[in-house]
PDB file with SEQRES, HELIX, SHEET and CRYST1 records, atoms N, CA, C and O in Angstrom:
SEQRES   1 A   83  UNK UNK UNK UNK UNK UNK UNK UNK UNK UNK UNK UNK UNK          
SEQRES   2 A   83  UNK UNK UNK UNK UNK UNK UNK UNK UNK UNK UNK UNK UNK          
SEQRES   3 A   83  UNK UNK UNK UNK UNK UNK UNK UNK UNK UNK UNK UNK UNK          
SEQRES   4 A   83  UNK UNK UNK UNK UNK UNK UNK UNK UNK UNK UNK UNK UNK          
SEQRES   5 A   83  UNK UNK UNK UNK UNK UNK UNK UNK UNK UNK UNK UNK UNK          
SEQRES   6 A   83  UNK UNK UNK UNK UNK UNK UNK UNK UNK UNK UNK UNK UNK          
SEQRES   7 A   83  UNK UNK UNK UNK UNK                                          
HELIX    1 AA1 UNK A    2  UNK A   13  1                                  12    
HELIX    2 AA2 UNK A   18  UNK A   20  5                                   3    
HELIX    3 AA3 UNK A   21  UNK A   33  1                                  13    
HELIX    4 AA4 UNK A   39  UNK A   50  1                                  12    
HELIX    5 AA5 UNK A   55  UNK A   57  5                                   3    
HELIX    6 AA6 UNK A   60  UNK A   82  1                                  23    
CRYST1    1.000    1.000    1.000  90.00  90.00  90.00 P 1           1          
ATOM      1  N   UNK A   1     -39.627  74.502  -7.905  1.00  0.00           N  
ATOM      2  CA  UNK A   1     -39.706  73.084  -7.629  1.00  0.00           C  
ATOM      3  C   UNK A   1     -38.901  72.277  -8.645  1.00  0.00           C  
ATOM      4  O   UNK A   1     -38.206  71.328  -8.280  1.00  0.00           O  
ATOM      5  N   UNK A   2     -38.995  72.652  -9.908  1.00  0.00           N  
ATOM      6  CA  UNK A   2     -38.291  71.911 -10.956  1.00  0.00           C  
ATOM      7  C   UNK A   2     -36.779  71.965 -10.734  1.00  0.00           C  
ATOM      8  O   UNK A   2     -36.103  70.940 -10.828  1.00  0.00           O  
ATOM      9  N   UNK A   3     -36.246  73.152 -10.440  1.00  0.00           N  
ATOM     10  CA  UNK A   3     -34.803  73.290 -10.218  1.00  0.00           C  
ATOM     11  C   UNK A   3     -34.365  72.469  -9.001  1.00  0.00           C  
ATOM     12  O   UNK A   3     -33.323  71.813  -9.030  1.00  0.00           O  
ATOM     13  N   UNK A   4     -35.153  72.511  -7.949  1.00  0.00           N  
ATOM     14  CA  UNK A   4     -34.826  71.752  -6.749  1.00  0.00           C  
ATOM     15  C   UNK A   4     -34.805  70.253  -7.070  1.00  0.00           C  
ATOM     16  O   UNK A   4     -33.933  69.525  -6.598  1.00  0.00           O  
ATOM     17  N   UNK A   5     -35.754  69.809  -7.860  1.00  0.00           N  
ATOM     18  CA  UNK A   5     -35.811  68.387  -8.219  1.00  0.00           C  
ATOM     19  C   UNK A   5     -34.611  67.989  -9.069  1.00  0.00           C  
ATOM     20  O   UNK A   5     -34.066  66.901  -8.881  1.00  0.00           O  
ATOM     21  N   UNK A   6     -34.186  68.840  -9.996  1.00  0.00           N  
ATOM     22  CA  UNK A   6     -33.027  68.549 -10.825  1.00  0.00           C  
ATOM     23  C   UNK A   6     -31.776  68.421  -9.962  1.00  0.00           C  
ATOM     24  O   UNK A   6     -30.938  67.552 -10.204  1.00  0.00           O  
ATOM     25  N   UNK A   7     -31.650  69.277  -8.968  1.00  0.00           N  
ATOM     26  CA  UNK A   7     -30.486  69.210  -8.085  1.00  0.00           C  
ATOM     27  C   UNK A   7     -30.477  67.906  -7.306  1.00  0.00           C  
ATOM     28  O   UNK A   7     -29.421  67.300  -7.129  1.00  0.00           O  
ATOM     29  N   UNK A   8     -31.640  67.466  -6.837  1.00  0.00           N  
ATOM     30  CA  UNK A   8     -31.717  66.210  -6.087  1.00  0.00           C  
ATOM     31  C   UNK A   8     -31.330  65.035  -6.962  1.00  0.00           C  
ATOM     32  O   UNK A   8     -30.619  64.137  -6.513  1.00  0.00           O  
ATOM     33  N   UNK A   9     -31.787  65.027  -8.205  1.00  0.00           N  
ATOM     34  CA  UNK A   9     -31.453  63.939  -9.121  1.00  0.00           C  
ATOM     35  C   UNK A   9     -29.958  63.940  -9.398  1.00  0.00           C  
ATOM     36  O   UNK A   9     -29.324  62.885  -9.378  1.00  0.00           O  
ATOM     37  N   UNK A  10     -29.391  65.107  -9.655  1.00  0.00           N  
ATOM     38  CA  UNK A  10     -27.960  65.195  -9.933  1.00  0.00           C  
ATOM     39  C   UNK A  10     -27.156  64.742  -8.719  1.00  0.00           C  
ATOM     40  O   UNK A  10     -26.146  64.055  -8.877  1.00  0.00           O  
ATOM     41  N   UNK A  11     -27.577  65.107  -7.521  1.00  0.00           N  
ATOM     42  CA  UNK A  11     -26.856  64.744  -6.310  1.00  0.00           C  
ATOM     43  C   UNK A  11     -26.838  63.239  -6.080  1.00  0.00           C  
ATOM     44  O   UNK A  11     -25.888  62.717  -5.496  1.00  0.00           O  
ATOM     45  N   UNK A  12     -27.855  62.544  -6.523  1.00  0.00           N  
ATOM     46  CA  UNK A  12     -27.879  61.100  -6.341  1.00  0.00           C  
ATOM     47  C   UNK A  12     -26.803  60.398  -7.159  1.00  0.00           C  
ATOM     48  O   UNK A  12     -26.292  59.351  -6.761  1.00  0.00           O  
ATOM     49  N   UNK A  13     -26.467  60.976  -8.298  1.00  0.00           N  
ATOM     50  CA  UNK A  13     -25.507  60.331  -9.191  1.00  0.00           C  
ATOM     51  C   UNK A  13     -24.065  60.681  -8.852  1.00  0.00           C  
ATOM     52  O   UNK A  13     -23.150  59.947  -9.226  1.00  0.00           O  
ATOM     53  N   UNK A  14     -23.853  61.755  -8.174  1.00  0.00           N  
ATOM     54  CA  UNK A  14     -22.501  62.195  -7.875  1.00  0.00           C  
ATOM     55  C   UNK A  14     -22.383  62.466  -6.383  1.00  0.00           C  
ATOM     56  O   UNK A  14     -23.156  63.238  -5.815  1.00  0.00           O  
ATOM     57  N   UNK A  15     -21.418  61.828  -5.767  1.00  0.00           N  
ATOM     58  CA  UNK A  15     -21.207  62.072  -4.347  1.00  0.00           C  
ATOM     59  C   UNK A  15     -19.902  62.826  -4.156  1.00  0.00           C  
ATOM     60  O   UNK A  15     -19.043  62.845  -5.037  1.00  0.00           O  
ATOM     61  N   UNK A  16     -19.771  63.432  -3.017  1.00  0.00           N  
ATOM     62  CA  UNK A  16     -18.528  64.085  -2.682  1.00  0.00           C  
ATOM     63  C   UNK A  16     -18.425  65.513  -3.183  1.00  0.00           C  
ATOM     64  O   UNK A  16     -19.398  66.118  -3.634  1.00  0.00           O  
ATOM     65  N   UNK A  17     -17.225  66.020  -3.089  1.00  0.00           N  
ATOM     66  CA  UNK A  17     -16.909  67.391  -3.440  1.00  0.00           C  
ATOM     67  C   UNK A  17     -16.886  67.543  -4.966  1.00  0.00           C  
ATOM     68  O   UNK A  17     -16.056  66.916  -5.625  1.00  0.00           O  
ATOM     69  N   UNK A  18     -17.770  68.353  -5.535  1.00  0.00           N  
ATOM     70  CA  UNK A  18     -17.802  68.494  -6.992  1.00  0.00           C  
ATOM     71  C   UNK A  18     -16.523  69.108  -7.569  1.00  0.00           C  
ATOM     72  O   UNK A  18     -16.238  68.925  -8.752  1.00  0.00           O  
ATOM     73  N   UNK A  19     -15.764  69.817  -6.772  1.00  0.00           N  
ATOM     74  CA  UNK A  19     -14.535  70.451  -7.254  1.00  0.00           C  
ATOM     75  C   UNK A  19     -13.408  69.443  -7.446  1.00  0.00           C  
ATOM     76  O   UNK A  19     -12.389  69.766  -8.057  1.00  0.00           O  
ATOM     77  N   UNK A  20     -13.577  68.232  -6.935  1.00  0.00           N  
ATOM     78  CA  UNK A  20     -12.485  67.260  -6.993  1.00  0.00           C  
ATOM     79  C   UNK A  20     -12.815  66.024  -7.826  1.00  0.00           C  
ATOM     80  O   UNK A  20     -12.158  64.994  -7.678  1.00  0.00           O  
ATOM     81  N   UNK A  21     -13.804  66.105  -8.686  1.00  0.00           N  
ATOM     82  CA  UNK A  21     -14.221  64.937  -9.464  1.00  0.00           C  
ATOM     83  C   UNK A  21     -13.064  64.379 -10.287  1.00  0.00           C  
ATOM     84  O   UNK A  21     -12.791  63.180 -10.221  1.00  0.00           O  
ATOM     85  N   UNK A  22     -12.384  65.212 -11.053  1.00  0.00           N  
ATOM     86  CA  UNK A  22     -11.280  64.739 -11.892  1.00  0.00           C  
ATOM     87  C   UNK A  22     -10.102  64.251 -11.056  1.00  0.00           C  
ATOM     88  O   UNK A  22      -9.422  63.294 -11.427  1.00  0.00           O  
ATOM     89  N   UNK A  23      -9.869  64.909  -9.938  1.00  0.00           N  
ATOM     90  CA  UNK A  23      -8.784  64.475  -9.062  1.00  0.00           C  
ATOM     91  C   UNK A  23      -9.085  63.086  -8.497  1.00  0.00           C  
ATOM     92  O   UNK A  23      -8.191  62.244  -8.407  1.00  0.00           O  
ATOM     93  N   UNK A  24     -10.325  62.850  -8.121  1.00  0.00           N  
ATOM     94  CA  UNK A  24     -10.681  61.539  -7.573  1.00  0.00           C  
ATOM     95  C   UNK A  24     -10.527  60.442  -8.617  1.00  0.00           C  
ATOM     96  O   UNK A  24     -10.150  59.318  -8.286  1.00  0.00           O  
ATOM     97  N   UNK A  25     -10.812  60.756  -9.861  1.00  0.00           N  
ATOM     98  CA  UNK A  25     -10.588  59.771 -10.929  1.00  0.00           C  
ATOM     99  C   UNK A  25      -9.113  59.399 -10.993  1.00  0.00           C  
ATOM    100  O   UNK A  25      -8.768  58.228 -11.146  1.00  0.00           O  
ATOM    101  N   UNK A  26      -8.254  60.389 -10.876  1.00  0.00           N  
ATOM    102  CA  UNK A  26      -6.802  60.159 -10.879  1.00  0.00           C  
ATOM    103  C   UNK A  26      -6.392  59.337  -9.657  1.00  0.00           C  
ATOM    104  O   UNK A  26      -5.561  58.436  -9.768  1.00  0.00           O  
ATOM    105  N   UNK A  27      -6.963  59.641  -8.505  1.00  0.00           N  
ATOM    106  CA  UNK A  27      -6.665  58.890  -7.282  1.00  0.00           C  
ATOM    107  C   UNK A  27      -7.006  57.415  -7.476  1.00  0.00           C  
ATOM    108  O   UNK A  27      -6.205  56.542  -7.141  1.00  0.00           O  
ATOM    109  N   UNK A  28      -8.188  57.136  -8.014  1.00  0.00           N  
ATOM    110  CA  UNK A  28      -8.603  55.742  -8.195  1.00  0.00           C  
ATOM    111  C   UNK A  28      -7.736  55.034  -9.233  1.00  0.00           C  
ATOM    112  O   UNK A  28      -7.470  53.838  -9.109  1.00  0.00           O  
ATOM    113  N   UNK A  29      -7.295  55.763 -10.250  1.00  0.00           N  
ATOM    114  CA  UNK A  29      -6.403  55.177 -11.257  1.00  0.00           C  
ATOM    115  C   UNK A  29      -5.056  54.800 -10.632  1.00  0.00           C  
ATOM    116  O   UNK A  29      -4.537  53.710 -10.873  1.00  0.00           O  
ATOM    117  N   UNK A  30      -4.502  55.698  -9.839  1.00  0.00           N  
ATOM    118  CA  UNK A  30      -3.227  55.417  -9.168  1.00  0.00           C  
ATOM    119  C   UNK A  30      -3.370  54.275  -8.163  1.00  0.00           C  
ATOM    120  O   UNK A  30      -2.477  53.438  -8.039  1.00  0.00           O  
ATOM    121  N   UNK A  31      -4.486  54.244  -7.451  1.00  0.00           N  
ATOM    122  CA  UNK A  31      -4.723  53.167  -6.490  1.00  0.00           C  
ATOM    123  C   UNK A  31      -4.781  51.825  -7.205  1.00  0.00           C  
ATOM    124  O   UNK A  31      -4.281  50.823  -6.694  1.00  0.00           O  
ATOM    125  N   UNK A  32      -5.383  51.804  -8.372  1.00  0.00           N  
ATOM    126  CA  UNK A  32      -5.436  50.579  -9.166  1.00  0.00           C  
ATOM    127  C   UNK A  32      -4.043  50.126  -9.566  1.00  0.00           C  
ATOM    128  O   UNK A  32      -3.747  48.931  -9.539  1.00  0.00           O  
ATOM    129  N   UNK A  33      -3.184  51.066  -9.937  1.00  0.00           N  
ATOM    130  CA  UNK A  33      -1.804  50.745 -10.300  1.00  0.00           C  
ATOM    131  C   UNK A  33      -1.054  50.117  -9.129  1.00  0.00           C  
ATOM    132  O   UNK A  33      -0.145  49.310  -9.325  1.00  0.00           O  
ATOM    133  N   UNK A  34      -1.436  50.490  -7.924  1.00  0.00           N  
ATOM    134  CA  UNK A  34      -0.809  49.916  -6.727  1.00  0.00           C  
ATOM    135  C   UNK A  34      -1.405  48.551  -6.369  1.00  0.00           C  
ATOM    136  O   UNK A  34      -0.908  47.862  -5.479  1.00  0.00           O  
ATOM    137  N   UNK A  35      -2.461  48.176  -7.063  1.00  0.00           N  
ATOM    138  CA  UNK A  35      -3.120  46.907  -6.761  1.00  0.00           C  
ATOM    139  C   UNK A  35      -4.201  47.033  -5.708  1.00  0.00           C  
ATOM    140  O   UNK A  35      -4.668  46.030  -5.169  1.00  0.00           O  
ATOM    141  N   UNK A  36      -4.598  48.254  -5.414  1.00  0.00           N  
ATOM    142  CA  UNK A  36      -5.653  48.498  -4.418  1.00  0.00           C  
ATOM    143  C   UNK A  36      -6.995  48.462  -5.144  1.00  0.00           C  
ATOM    144  O   UNK A  36      -7.432  49.472  -5.696  1.00  0.00           O  
ATOM    145  N   UNK A  37      -7.637  47.323  -5.145  1.00  0.00           N  
ATOM    146  CA  UNK A  37      -8.869  47.157  -5.914  1.00  0.00           C  
ATOM    147  C   UNK A  37     -10.118  47.534  -5.116  1.00  0.00           C  
ATOM    148  O   UNK A  37     -11.177  47.772  -5.696  1.00  0.00           O  
ATOM    149  N   UNK A  38      -9.998  47.588  -3.809  1.00  0.00           N  
ATOM    150  CA  UNK A  38     -11.161  47.927  -2.978  1.00  0.00           C  
ATOM    151  C   UNK A  38     -11.105  49.380  -2.549  1.00  0.00           C  
ATOM    152  O   UNK A  38     -10.053  49.898  -2.173  1.00  0.00           O  
ATOM    153  N   UNK A  39     -12.262  50.028  -2.613  1.00  0.00           N  
ATOM    154  CA  UNK A  39     -12.354  51.440  -2.233  1.00  0.00           C  
ATOM    155  C   UNK A  39     -11.997  51.635  -0.755  1.00  0.00           C  
ATOM    156  O   UNK A  39     -11.511  52.698  -0.368  1.00  0.00           O  
ATOM    157  N   UNK A  40     -12.235  50.624   0.055  1.00  0.00           N  
ATOM    158  CA  UNK A  40     -11.929  50.723   1.488  1.00  0.00           C  
ATOM    159  C   UNK A  40     -10.433  50.932   1.722  1.00  0.00           C  
ATOM    160  O   UNK A  40     -10.044  51.580   2.694  1.00  0.00           O  
ATOM    161  N   UNK A  41      -9.605  50.396   0.852  1.00  0.00           N  
ATOM    162  CA  UNK A  41      -8.157  50.539   1.022  1.00  0.00           C  
ATOM    163  C   UNK A  41      -7.735  51.996   0.857  1.00  0.00           C  
ATOM    164  O   UNK A  41      -6.989  52.524   1.681  1.00  0.00           O  
ATOM    165  N   UNK A  42      -8.209  52.643  -0.199  1.00  0.00           N  
ATOM    166  CA  UNK A  42      -7.835  54.043  -0.421  1.00  0.00           C  
ATOM    167  C   UNK A  42      -8.503  54.943   0.615  1.00  0.00           C  
ATOM    168  O   UNK A  42      -7.927  55.955   1.015  1.00  0.00           O  
ATOM    169  N   UNK A  43      -9.700  54.591   1.049  1.00  0.00           N  
ATOM    170  CA  UNK A  43     -10.365  55.391   2.080  1.00  0.00           C  
ATOM    171  C   UNK A  43      -9.620  55.284   3.411  1.00  0.00           C  
ATOM    172  O   UNK A  43      -9.525  56.267   4.144  1.00  0.00           O  
ATOM    173  N   UNK A  44      -9.096  54.106   3.726  1.00  0.00           N  
ATOM    174  CA  UNK A  44      -8.303  53.942   4.944  1.00  0.00           C  
ATOM    175  C   UNK A  44      -7.028  54.774   4.894  1.00  0.00           C  
ATOM    176  O   UNK A  44      -6.637  55.396   5.882  1.00  0.00           O  
ATOM    177  N   UNK A  45      -6.393  54.776   3.738  1.00  0.00           N  
ATOM    178  CA  UNK A  45      -5.189  55.588   3.545  1.00  0.00           C  
ATOM    179  C   UNK A  45      -5.513  57.071   3.713  1.00  0.00           C  
ATOM    180  O   UNK A  45      -4.760  57.826   4.328  1.00  0.00           O  
ATOM    181  N   UNK A  46      -6.643  57.462   3.153  1.00  0.00           N  
ATOM    182  CA  UNK A  46      -7.129  58.843   3.249  1.00  0.00           C  
ATOM    183  C   UNK A  46      -7.415  59.207   4.715  1.00  0.00           C  
ATOM    184  O   UNK A  46      -7.100  60.308   5.166  1.00  0.00           O  
ATOM    185  N   UNK A  47      -8.005  58.276   5.431  1.00  0.00           N  
ATOM    186  CA  UNK A  47      -8.317  58.504   6.851  1.00  0.00           C  
ATOM    187  C   UNK A  47      -7.037  58.699   7.643  1.00  0.00           C  
ATOM    188  O   UNK A  47      -6.969  59.561   8.519  1.00  0.00           O  
ATOM    189  N   UNK A  48      -6.006  57.889   7.333  1.00  0.00           N  
ATOM    190  CA  UNK A  48      -4.748  57.993   8.056  1.00  0.00           C  
ATOM    191  C   UNK A  48      -4.012  59.295   7.727  1.00  0.00           C  
ATOM    192  O   UNK A  48      -3.423  59.918   8.610  1.00  0.00           O  
ATOM    193  N   UNK A  49      -4.047  59.699   6.464  1.00  0.00           N  
ATOM    194  CA  UNK A  49      -3.321  60.908   6.056  1.00  0.00           C  
ATOM    195  C   UNK A  49      -4.005  62.198   6.483  1.00  0.00           C  
ATOM    196  O   UNK A  49      -3.344  63.139   6.923  1.00  0.00           O  
ATOM    197  N   UNK A  50      -5.344  62.245   6.351  1.00  0.00           N  
ATOM    198  CA  UNK A  50      -6.059  63.519   6.517  1.00  0.00           C  
ATOM    199  C   UNK A  50      -7.122  63.512   7.608  1.00  0.00           C  
ATOM    200  O   UNK A  50      -7.644  64.570   7.960  1.00  0.00           O  
ATOM    201  N   UNK A  51      -7.452  62.350   8.146  1.00  0.00           N  
ATOM    202  CA  UNK A  51      -8.509  62.276   9.139  1.00  0.00           C  
ATOM    203  C   UNK A  51      -9.891  62.451   8.528  1.00  0.00           C  
ATOM    204  O   UNK A  51     -10.837  62.839   9.214  1.00  0.00           O  
ATOM    205  N   UNK A  52     -10.004  62.166   7.240  1.00  0.00           N  
ATOM    206  CA  UNK A  52     -11.271  62.276   6.516  1.00  0.00           C  
ATOM    207  C   UNK A  52     -11.692  60.869   6.125  1.00  0.00           C  
ATOM    208  O   UNK A  52     -10.868  60.088   5.649  1.00  0.00           O  
ATOM    209  N   UNK A  53     -12.943  60.541   6.318  1.00  0.00           N  
ATOM    210  CA  UNK A  53     -13.421  59.164   6.146  1.00  0.00           C  
ATOM    211  C   UNK A  53     -13.388  58.648   4.719  1.00  0.00           C  
ATOM    212  O   UNK A  53     -13.275  57.440   4.512  1.00  0.00           O  
ATOM    213  N   UNK A  54     -13.483  59.518   3.736  1.00  0.00           N  
ATOM    214  CA  UNK A  54     -13.581  59.054   2.362  1.00  0.00           C  
ATOM    215  C   UNK A  54     -12.885  60.020   1.410  1.00  0.00           C  
ATOM    216  O   UNK A  54     -12.826  61.224   1.664  1.00  0.00           O  
ATOM    217  N   UNK A  55     -12.366  59.486   0.322  1.00  0.00           N  
ATOM    218  CA  UNK A  55     -11.756  60.313  -0.714  1.00  0.00           C  
ATOM    219  C   UNK A  55     -12.781  61.309  -1.251  1.00  0.00           C  
ATOM    220  O   UNK A  55     -12.426  62.419  -1.650  1.00  0.00           O  
ATOM    221  N   UNK A  56     -14.042  60.913  -1.260  1.00  0.00           N  
ATOM    222  CA  UNK A  56     -15.100  61.770  -1.794  1.00  0.00           C  
ATOM    223  C   UNK A  56     -15.200  63.108  -1.077  1.00  0.00           C  
ATOM    224  O   UNK A  56     -15.695  64.076  -1.653  1.00  0.00           O  
ATOM    225  N   UNK A  57     -14.744  63.181   0.154  1.00  0.00           N  
ATOM    226  CA  UNK A  57     -14.928  64.404   0.946  1.00  0.00           C  
ATOM    227  C   UNK A  57     -13.660  65.229   1.116  1.00  0.00           C  
ATOM    228  O   UNK A  57     -13.642  66.179   1.898  1.00  0.00           O  
ATOM    229  N   UNK A  58     -12.602  64.880   0.397  1.00  0.00           N  
ATOM    230  CA  UNK A  58     -11.383  65.680   0.461  1.00  0.00           C  
ATOM    231  C   UNK A  58     -11.576  67.002  -0.270  1.00  0.00           C  
ATOM    232  O   UNK A  58     -12.347  67.089  -1.225  1.00  0.00           O  
ATOM    233  N   UNK A  59     -10.872  68.026   0.189  1.00  0.00           N  
ATOM    234  CA  UNK A  59     -10.894  69.291  -0.551  1.00  0.00           C  
ATOM    235  C   UNK A  59      -9.818  69.242  -1.639  1.00  0.00           C  
ATOM    236  O   UNK A  59      -9.096  68.253  -1.766  1.00  0.00           O  
ATOM    237  N   UNK A  60      -9.723  70.304  -2.409  1.00  0.00           N  
ATOM    238  CA  UNK A  60      -8.820  70.328  -3.560  1.00  0.00           C  
ATOM    239  C   UNK A  60      -7.361  70.093  -3.167  1.00  0.00           C  
ATOM    240  O   UNK A  60      -6.669  69.294  -3.798  1.00  0.00           O  
ATOM    241  N   UNK A  61      -6.898  70.777  -2.141  1.00  0.00           N  
ATOM    242  CA  UNK A  61      -5.488  70.639  -1.724  1.00  0.00           C  
ATOM    243  C   UNK A  61      -5.198  69.253  -1.154  1.00  0.00           C  
ATOM    244  O   UNK A  61      -4.134  68.688  -1.408  1.00  0.00           O  
ATOM    245  N   UNK A  62      -6.125  68.709  -0.396  1.00  0.00           N  
ATOM    246  CA  UNK A  62      -5.935  67.366   0.144  1.00  0.00           C  
ATOM    247  C   UNK A  62      -5.855  66.339  -0.979  1.00  0.00           C  
ATOM    248  O   UNK A  62      -5.027  65.429  -0.933  1.00  0.00           O  
ATOM    249  N   UNK A  63      -6.710  66.482  -1.983  1.00  0.00           N  
ATOM    250  CA  UNK A  63      -6.659  65.582  -3.137  1.00  0.00           C  
ATOM    251  C   UNK A  63      -5.312  65.701  -3.846  1.00  0.00           C  
ATOM    252  O   UNK A  63      -4.730  64.695  -4.252  1.00  0.00           O  
ATOM    253  N   UNK A  64      -4.825  66.919  -3.992  1.00  0.00           N  
ATOM    254  CA  UNK A  64      -3.525  67.122  -4.639  1.00  0.00           C  
ATOM    255  C   UNK A  64      -2.422  66.428  -3.858  1.00  0.00           C  
ATOM    256  O   UNK A  64      -1.562  65.774  -4.448  1.00  0.00           O  
ATOM    257  N   UNK A  65      -2.435  66.562  -2.546  1.00  0.00           N  
ATOM    258  CA  UNK A  65      -1.432  65.911  -1.703  1.00  0.00           C  
ATOM    259  C   UNK A  65      -1.542  64.392  -1.791  1.00  0.00           C  
ATOM    260  O   UNK A  65      -0.528  63.694  -1.827  1.00  0.00           O  
ATOM    261  N   UNK A  66      -2.759  63.887  -1.826  1.00  0.00           N  
ATOM    262  CA  UNK A  66      -2.971  62.445  -1.936  1.00  0.00           C  
ATOM    263  C   UNK A  66      -2.450  61.927  -3.269  1.00  0.00           C  
ATOM    264  O   UNK A  66      -1.818  60.872  -3.318  1.00  0.00           O  
ATOM    265  N   UNK A  67      -2.706  62.652  -4.344  1.00  0.00           N  
ATOM    266  CA  UNK A  67      -2.217  62.252  -5.663  1.00  0.00           C  
ATOM    267  C   UNK A  67      -0.693  62.200  -5.680  1.00  0.00           C  
ATOM    268  O   UNK A  67      -0.112  61.254  -6.212  1.00  0.00           O  
ATOM    269  N   UNK A  68      -0.051  63.193  -5.111  1.00  0.00           N  
ATOM    270  CA  UNK A  68       1.417  63.203  -5.072  1.00  0.00           C  
ATOM    271  C   UNK A  68       1.965  62.032  -4.252  1.00  0.00           C  
ATOM    272  O   UNK A  68       2.957  61.411  -4.636  1.00  0.00           O  
ATOM    273  N   UNK A  69       1.321  61.736  -3.134  1.00  0.00           N  
ATOM    274  CA  UNK A  69       1.750  60.601  -2.314  1.00  0.00           C  
ATOM    275  C   UNK A  69       1.589  59.284  -3.090  1.00  0.00           C  
ATOM    276  O   UNK A  69       2.472  58.426  -3.054  1.00  0.00           O  
ATOM    277  N   UNK A  70       0.481  59.136  -3.774  1.00  0.00           N  
ATOM    278  CA  UNK A  70       0.246  57.914  -4.546  1.00  0.00           C  
ATOM    279  C   UNK A  70       1.211  57.795  -5.719  1.00  0.00           C  
ATOM    280  O   UNK A  70       1.663  56.696  -6.043  1.00  0.00           O  
ATOM    281  N   UNK A  71       1.530  58.922  -6.357  1.00  0.00           N  
ATOM    282  CA  UNK A  71       2.511  58.902  -7.450  1.00  0.00           C  
ATOM    283  C   UNK A  71       3.860  58.401  -6.945  1.00  0.00           C  
ATOM    284  O   UNK A  71       4.514  57.595  -7.606  1.00  0.00           O  
ATOM    285  N   UNK A  72       4.269  58.876  -5.786  1.00  0.00           N  
ATOM    286  CA  UNK A  72       5.538  58.429  -5.195  1.00  0.00           C  
ATOM    287  C   UNK A  72       5.502  56.942  -4.905  1.00  0.00           C  
ATOM    288  O   UNK A  72       6.483  56.234  -5.133  1.00  0.00           O  
ATOM    289  N   UNK A  73       4.381  56.473  -4.406  1.00  0.00           N  
ATOM    290  CA  UNK A  73       4.249  55.052  -4.099  1.00  0.00           C  
ATOM    291  C   UNK A  73       4.291  54.201  -5.369  1.00  0.00           C  
ATOM    292  O   UNK A  73       4.882  53.121  -5.378  1.00  0.00           O  
ATOM    293  N   UNK A  74       3.665  54.689  -6.437  1.00  0.00           N  
ATOM    294  CA  UNK A  74       3.688  53.960  -7.715  1.00  0.00           C  
ATOM    295  C   UNK A  74       5.111  53.910  -8.254  1.00  0.00           C  
ATOM    296  O   UNK A  74       5.562  52.859  -8.709  1.00  0.00           O  
ATOM    297  N   UNK A  75       5.827  55.034  -8.208  1.00  0.00           N  
ATOM    298  CA  UNK A  75       7.220  55.067  -8.662  1.00  0.00           C  
ATOM    299  C   UNK A  75       8.078  54.089  -7.871  1.00  0.00           C  
ATOM    300  O   UNK A  75       8.882  53.353  -8.443  1.00  0.00           O  
ATOM    301  N   UNK A  76       7.901  54.086  -6.557  1.00  0.00           N  
ATOM    302  CA  UNK A  76       8.655  53.177  -5.698  1.00  0.00           C  
ATOM    303  C   UNK A  76       8.359  51.721  -6.046  1.00  0.00           C  
ATOM    304  O   UNK A  76       9.261  50.885  -6.097  1.00  0.00           O  
ATOM    305  N   UNK A  77       7.092  51.435  -6.283  1.00  0.00           N  
ATOM    306  CA  UNK A  77       6.696  50.066  -6.630  1.00  0.00           C  
ATOM    307  C   UNK A  77       7.313  49.644  -7.966  1.00  0.00           C  
ATOM    308  O   UNK A  77       7.777  48.514  -8.115  1.00  0.00           O  
ATOM    309  N   UNK A  78       7.314  50.563  -8.932  1.00  0.00           N  
ATOM    310  CA  UNK A  78       7.890  50.261 -10.233  1.00  0.00           C  
ATOM    311  C   UNK A  78       9.382  49.993 -10.126  1.00  0.00           C  
ATOM    312  O   UNK A  78       9.896  49.092 -10.789  1.00  0.00           O  
ATOM    313  N   UNK A  79      10.099  50.777  -9.283  1.00  0.00           N  
ATOM    314  CA  UNK A  79      11.524  50.544  -9.075  1.00  0.00           C  
ATOM    315  C   UNK A  79      11.779  49.178  -8.447  1.00  0.00           C  
ATOM    316  O   UNK A  79      12.684  48.453  -8.862  1.00  0.00           O  
ATOM    317  N   UNK A  80      10.977  48.832  -7.445  1.00  0.00           N  
ATOM    318  CA  UNK A  80      11.141  47.540  -6.778  1.00  0.00           C  
ATOM    319  C   UNK A  80      10.834  46.387  -7.716  1.00  0.00           C  
ATOM    320  O   UNK A  80      11.517  45.364  -7.687  1.00  0.00           O  
ATOM    321  N   UNK A  81       9.811  46.544  -8.547  1.00  0.00           N  
ATOM    322  CA  UNK A  81       9.442  45.492  -9.491  1.00  0.00           C  
ATOM    323  C   UNK A  81      10.491  45.358 -10.605  1.00  0.00           C  
ATOM    324  O   UNK A  81      10.682  44.275 -11.160  1.00  0.00           O  
ATOM    325  N   UNK A  82      11.159  46.456 -10.921  1.00  0.00           N  
ATOM    326  CA  UNK A  82      12.164  46.453 -11.979  1.00  0.00           C  
ATOM    327  C   UNK A  82      13.463  45.803 -11.559  1.00  0.00           C  
ATOM    328  O   UNK A  82      14.247  45.398 -12.417  1.00  0.00           O  
ATOM    329  N   UNK A  83      13.716  45.690 -10.271  1.00  0.00           N  
ATOM    330  CA  UNK A  83      14.985  45.111  -9.778  1.00  0.00           C  
ATOM    331  C   UNK A  83      15.016  43.629  -9.927  1.00  0.00           C  
ATOM    332  O   UNK A  83      16.005  42.992  -9.563  1.00  0.00           O  
TER     333      UNK A  83                                                      
END                                                                             
């Protein structure tokens, strides 16, 4: 019972795929650099790219692909802002 209760408490504080916690932090950081302050914006992008409703539910490879796409977008934005 104690172990089951600990798992329930831990699950309340962390949502999504536990294997992608650090990747999701990177995703949110890159989204902020793009000026995307609302979670709905990145979730919509995620839905369009992968057909998954939320960044929280992406698998490891999908998160990697999303990070690369966001990096490209940040680079493009920086080039446009620099002109």
